[in-house]
Coordinates of C-alpha atoms and ligand atoms in Angstrom, one line a residue:
X27 CA 149.3 158.5 226.9
X28 CA 149.4 160.2 223.7
X29 CA 153.0 161.6 222.8
X30 CA 153.4 163.9 219.7
X31 CA 155.2 162.6 216.8
X32 CA 157.8 165.7 216.9
X33 CA 158.2 165.6 220.8
X34 CA 158.9 162.2 220.2
X35 CA 161.4 163.1 217.8
X36 CA 162.9 165.6 219.5
X37 CA 163.5 163.4 223.0
X38 CA 165.2 161.0 220.7
X39 CA 167.3 163.4 219.2
X40 CA 168.3 165.0 222.8
X41 CA 169.0 161.4 223.9
X42 CA 171.2 160.6 221.2
X43 CA 172.9 164.3 221.6
X44 CA 173.5 162.7 225.1
X45 CA 175.2 159.3 224.5
X46 CA 177.4 161.0 221.6
X47 CA 179.0 163.7 224.2
X48 CA 179.9 161.1 226.5
X49 CA 181.3 158.9 223.8
X50 CA 183.2 161.8 222.7
X51 CA 184.3 162.7 226.2
X52 CA 185.1 158.9 226.9
X53 CA 187.1 158.2 223.8
X54 CA 188.9 161.8 224.3
X55 CA 190.1 160.7 227.9
X56 CA 191.0 156.9 227.3
X57 CA 191.1 156.2 223.4
X58 CA 193.5 158.6 222.5
X59 CA 196.3 157.4 224.8
X60 CA 196.7 160.6 226.5
X61 CA 198.2 160.4 229.9
X62 CA 198.0 163.0 232.6
X63 CA 201.6 163.8 234.4
X64 CA 200.8 162.4 238.0
X65 CA 202.4 161.0 241.1
X66 CA 201.5 157.3 240.2
X67 CA 204.3 157.0 238.2
X68 CA 208.1 156.0 239.2
X69 CA 209.2 159.5 240.9
X70 CA 213.1 160.6 240.5
X71 CA 215.1 163.1 242.4
X72 CA 215.3 166.4 240.8
X73 CA 218.2 166.9 242.8
X74 CA 220.0 164.3 241.6
X75 CA 219.4 164.2 238.0
X76 CA 223.2 163.6 237.3
X77 CA 223.0 160.0 238.4
X78 CA 219.7 159.4 236.6
X79 CA 219.7 156.8 234.1
X80 CA 218.1 158.7 231.7
X81 CA 218.6 162.4 232.3
X82 CA 222.4 161.9 233.3
X83 CA 222.6 161.3 229.6
X84 CA 220.5 164.3 228.1
X85 CA 220.3 165.2 224.5
X86 CA 219.5 162.8 221.5
X87 CA 219.8 159.3 221.5
X88 CA 218.9 156.9 218.3
X89 CA 216.8 153.9 219.6
X90 CA 215.4 152.4 216.1
X91 CA 216.3 153.1 212.6
X92 CA 213.6 156.3 212.1
X93 CA 213.4 156.7 216.0
X94 CA 214.7 158.9 218.6
X95 CA 214.8 159.7 222.5
X96 CA 215.6 163.1 223.6
X97 CA 216.3 163.8 227.0
X98 CA 215.7 167.5 228.2
X99 CA 215.8 168.8 231.3
X100 CA 214.0 172.2 232.4
X101 CA 215.3 174.9 234.9
X102 CA 214.9 178.5 235.6
X103 CA 214.7 179.4 232.9
X104 CA 216.3 177.7 229.9
X105 CA 216.0 173.9 228.5
X106 CA 219.0 171.7 228.6
X107 CA 219.5 171.0 225.5
X108 CA 217.3 173.4 224.0
X109 CA 218.1 176.6 225.0
X110 CA 221.0 178.3 222.4
X111 CA 222.3 181.1 224.4
X112 CA 223.5 178.5 227.3
X113 CA 223.2 174.9 225.1
X114 CA 223.3 173.1 222.0
X115 CA 219.8 173.4 220.0
X116 CA 218.1 170.3 219.6
X117 CA 219.2 168.7 216.1
X118 CA 216.8 165.8 214.6
X119 CA 216.6 164.1 211.5
X120 CA 214.0 164.5 208.9
X121 CA 211.4 161.9 208.8
X122 CA 211.8 160.7 212.1
X123 CA 209.5 159.6 215.1
X124 CA 210.7 161.1 218.4
X125 CA 210.1 160.7 222.3
X126 CA 210.6 163.8 224.3
X127 CA 211.5 162.8 227.9
X128 CA 211.4 166.2 229.7
X129 CA 211.8 166.7 233.8
X130 CA 212.4 169.8 235.8
X131 CA 215.3 170.6 238.0
X132 CA 213.3 173.6 240.4
X133 CA 209.9 174.5 239.7
X134 CA 207.0 173.5 237.1
X135 CA 207.6 174.4 233.6
X136 CA 206.1 173.4 230.5
X137 CA 207.5 171.8 227.3
X138 CA 205.5 172.9 224.1
X139 CA 206.6 172.8 220.7
X140 CA 205.0 175.2 218.7
X141 CA 203.5 174.0 215.7
X142 CA 203.0 170.3 217.2
X143 CA 200.8 168.8 219.3
X144 CA 203.7 168.6 221.9
X145 CA 202.5 170.6 225.0
X146 CA 202.9 169.1 228.4
X147 CA 203.4 170.4 231.9
X148 CA 206.9 169.3 233.0
X149 CA 206.8 169.0 237.1
X150 CA 209.7 168.2 239.3
X151 CA 210.2 164.6 240.3
X152 CA 207.8 163.6 237.2
X153 CA 208.8 162.7 233.6
X154 CA 206.8 163.9 231.1
X155 CA 206.9 162.1 227.6
X156 CA 205.6 163.1 224.2
X157 CA 205.9 161.7 220.8
X158 CA 205.7 163.1 217.8
X159 CA 206.6 162.6 213.9
X160 CA 209.0 165.1 212.0
X161 CA 208.6 165.1 208.2
X162 CA 210.7 167.8 206.4
X163 CA 213.4 169.7 207.5
X164 CA 212.0 172.9 209.5
X165 CA 212.6 174.6 212.8
X166 CA 210.0 174.6 215.6
X167 CA 210.3 176.8 218.6
X168 CA 210.4 175.5 222.3
X169 CA 208.3 177.5 225.0
X170 CA 207.5 177.5 228.5
X171 CA 203.6 177.9 229.3
X172 CA 203.9 177.6 232.9
X173 CA 204.5 181.0 235.2
X174 CA 207.8 179.7 236.6
X175 CA 209.6 182.8 237.8
X176 CA 210.9 186.2 236.8
X177 CA 212.3 184.7 233.6
X178 CA 209.5 182.9 232.5
X179 CA 208.7 185.0 229.4
X180 CA 212.1 184.4 228.1
X181 CA 212.3 180.5 228.8
X182 CA 212.7 179.4 225.2
X183 CA 214.8 176.5 222.9
X184 CA 214.9 175.4 219.6
X185 CA 214.4 172.3 217.9
X186 CA 216.0 171.8 214.4
X187 CA 215.0 169.0 211.8
X188 CA 217.6 168.7 209.4
X189 CA 218.1 166.7 206.0
X190 CA 219.3 163.0 206.7
X191 CA 222.7 163.4 205.6
X192 CA 223.2 166.5 207.8
X193 CA 222.7 164.6 210.9
X194 CA 225.4 162.3 212.8
X195 CA 225.7 161.3 216.4
X196 CA 229.7 161.9 216.7
X197 CA 231.4 163.3 219.2
X198 CA 235.2 163.6 220.1
X199 CA 235.9 161.4 222.9
X200 CA 239.4 162.2 223.5
X201 CA 242.3 163.6 221.9
X202 CA 246.0 162.2 222.7
X203 CA 248.7 164.4 222.0
X204 CA 252.5 165.4 222.8
X205 CA 252.9 167.4 225.5
X206 CA 256.0 169.0 223.9
X207 CA 257.5 169.0 220.8
X208 CA 260.7 170.1 219.6
X209 CA 260.1 173.0 217.0
X210 CA 260.4 171.5 213.4
X211 CA 259.6 168.3 214.6
X212 CA 256.4 166.1 213.6
X213 CA 253.8 165.9 216.1
X214 CA 251.0 163.3 216.5
X215 CA 247.4 163.8 217.9
X216 CA 245.5 161.3 217.8
X217 CA 241.6 161.6 218.0
X218 CA 238.9 159.1 219.4
X219 CA 235.4 159.5 217.6
X220 CA 232.3 158.2 219.0
X221 CA 229.4 157.2 216.6
X222 CA 226.0 157.2 218.7
X223 CA 224.3 156.3 215.5
X224 CA 222.8 152.8 214.9
X225 CA 224.7 152.3 211.4
X226 CA 228.4 152.7 210.4
X227 CA 229.2 156.2 209.4
X228 CA 231.9 158.5 208.2
X229 CA 233.1 161.4 210.5
X230 CA 235.0 164.3 208.8
X231 CA 237.4 165.5 211.6
X232 CA 239.2 168.9 211.5
X233 CA 242.5 169.7 213.3
X234 CA 243.2 173.4 213.8
X235 CA 246.8 174.4 215.0
X236 CA 248.9 177.2 214.4
X237 CA 247.1 178.9 211.3
X238 CA 246.8 175.6 209.8
X239 CA 243.5 173.3 209.5
X240 CA 244.0 169.7 208.7
X241 CA 241.5 167.5 207.4
X242 CA 240.8 163.9 207.9
X243 CA 238.2 161.4 207.9
X244 CA 237.1 158.1 209.6
X245 CA 234.7 155.5 209.4
X246 CA 233.2 154.3 212.5
X247 CA 231.0 151.7 213.4
X248 CA 227.6 151.8 214.8
X249 CA 227.6 152.3 218.5
X250 CA 231.6 152.2 218.7
X251 CA 234.5 154.5 218.6
X252 CA 237.2 155.0 215.9
X253 CA 240.6 156.6 216.0
X254 CA 242.1 159.2 213.4
X255 CA 245.7 160.0 213.6
X256 CA 247.2 163.7 212.6
X257 CA 250.9 164.0 212.0
X258 CA 251.9 167.8 211.7
X259 CA 255.2 169.0 210.4
X260 CA 255.5 171.9 213.0
X261 CA 258.5 172.8 210.6
X262 CA 255.5 174.1 208.4
X263 CA 253.7 175.9 211.0
X264 CA 254.7 179.4 212.1
X265 CA 256.1 179.2 215.7
X266 CA 258.1 182.3 216.2
X267 CA 257.3 183.9 219.2
X268 CA 255.1 181.1 220.3
X269 CA 255.3 179.3 223.8
X270 CA 253.1 176.8 223.0
X271 CA 250.7 175.7 220.0
X272 CA 247.2 175.6 220.4
X273 CA 245.0 173.0 218.7
X274 CA 241.5 172.1 218.5
X275 CA 240.1 168.9 217.1
X276 CA 236.5 169.3 215.7
X277 CA 234.0 166.6 214.2
X278 CA 232.2 168.0 211.0
X279 CA 228.8 166.8 211.5
X280 CA 227.6 169.5 209.2
X281 CA 225.1 170.7 212.0
X282 CA 225.1 170.9 215.9
X283 CA 223.6 167.4 215.8
X284 CA 225.4 166.0 219.1
X285 CA 224.7 167.3 222.2
X286 CA 227.7 165.7 223.2
X287 CA 230.6 168.0 222.8
X288 CA 231.7 168.0 219.2
X289 CA 235.2 169.6 219.6
X290 CA 238.3 169.2 221.7
X291 CA 241.0 171.7 222.5
X292 CA 244.5 171.7 224.0
X293 CA 247.8 173.0 223.7
X294 CA 251.6 171.4 222.9
X295 CA 254.6 173.4 224.4
X296 CA 257.3 174.1 222.0
X297 CA 260.6 173.0 223.6
X298 CA 263.4 175.3 224.5
X299 CA 260.7 178.8 223.3
X300 CA 259.2 180.7 226.0
X301 CA 261.0 180.5 228.7
X302 CA 264.0 182.3 227.6
X303 CA 261.5 185.4 227.0
X304 CA 261.1 185.7 230.8
X305 CA 264.6 185.5 232.0
X306 CA 266.7 182.9 233.6
X307 CA 268.0 183.0 237.0
X308 CA 271.2 182.4 238.3
X309 CA 270.9 178.7 238.6
X310 CA 269.7 178.5 235.0
X311 CA 266.1 177.4 235.9
X312 CA 263.3 179.5 234.1
X313 CA 261.3 181.9 236.1
X314 CA 257.7 182.6 235.4
X315 CA 256.9 186.2 234.4
X316 CA 254.5 187.0 237.4
X317 CA 255.7 190.5 238.1
X318 CA 254.9 191.4 234.5
X319 CA 256.7 191.7 231.4
X320 CA 260.6 193.3 231.5
Ligands
CUA23 CU1 209.4 178.1 232.6 CU2 207.7 179.4 232.5

């Protein structure tokens, strides 16, 4: 059989095209390492995320010099962390490689980082893992692309990529303070600061009490805690007409880098103040002013 030279050429070209299509599809499905969220992996209980090893500890965790894991819970209609109206934004340092682990505690959502290739369904009981490399400081929006209910259109969050010097993983673990103090005496408050980063860092810690702010700092080893003590001369504070002094200890990270709370508050009773204003009973014990003011 005689086949015309042009016909042969076209037959070969068509065959090559078919082989090319199959090759690109195979490469896209297997070669890029993209895995679909499916039920072959170990599932988790969406109603018991608090007890889960990863999702019981939401937020940013350092895993290597420039590597971070971020554990996120999606739920109607927020990301925790991420949605700034109810939680902290997700804050990460520049030039970092970040893996987001996202799950849902109710219905199917998605986790899409606008401007990156991060875009996955988020299914209750399953974990969506996505790795992205961040360069210069920038801000990225998180969007939900799966219809998930009446608030779907407003389900969003923020990822802030900040300069390295502004990024810390400090949190206030606890504050020890006297329960009461005689006005004029010294008051001591000791704050325990945790550093979850993999390197030693110095934390700036502020104490606000009365109308004064005291500044202090503490250098904390990697993955460790350190304490910083404030000594406040209550005689220098305006304590007139006060029953108690409210205090707030804040670790200044320069940005809301930590998902863990960076502040702790409390109050210290001022001995001999307050009670007399509400009057005393015949037997001399103080009365509460539950019936309102005199
Ligand atoms: Cu969540 Cu749409």
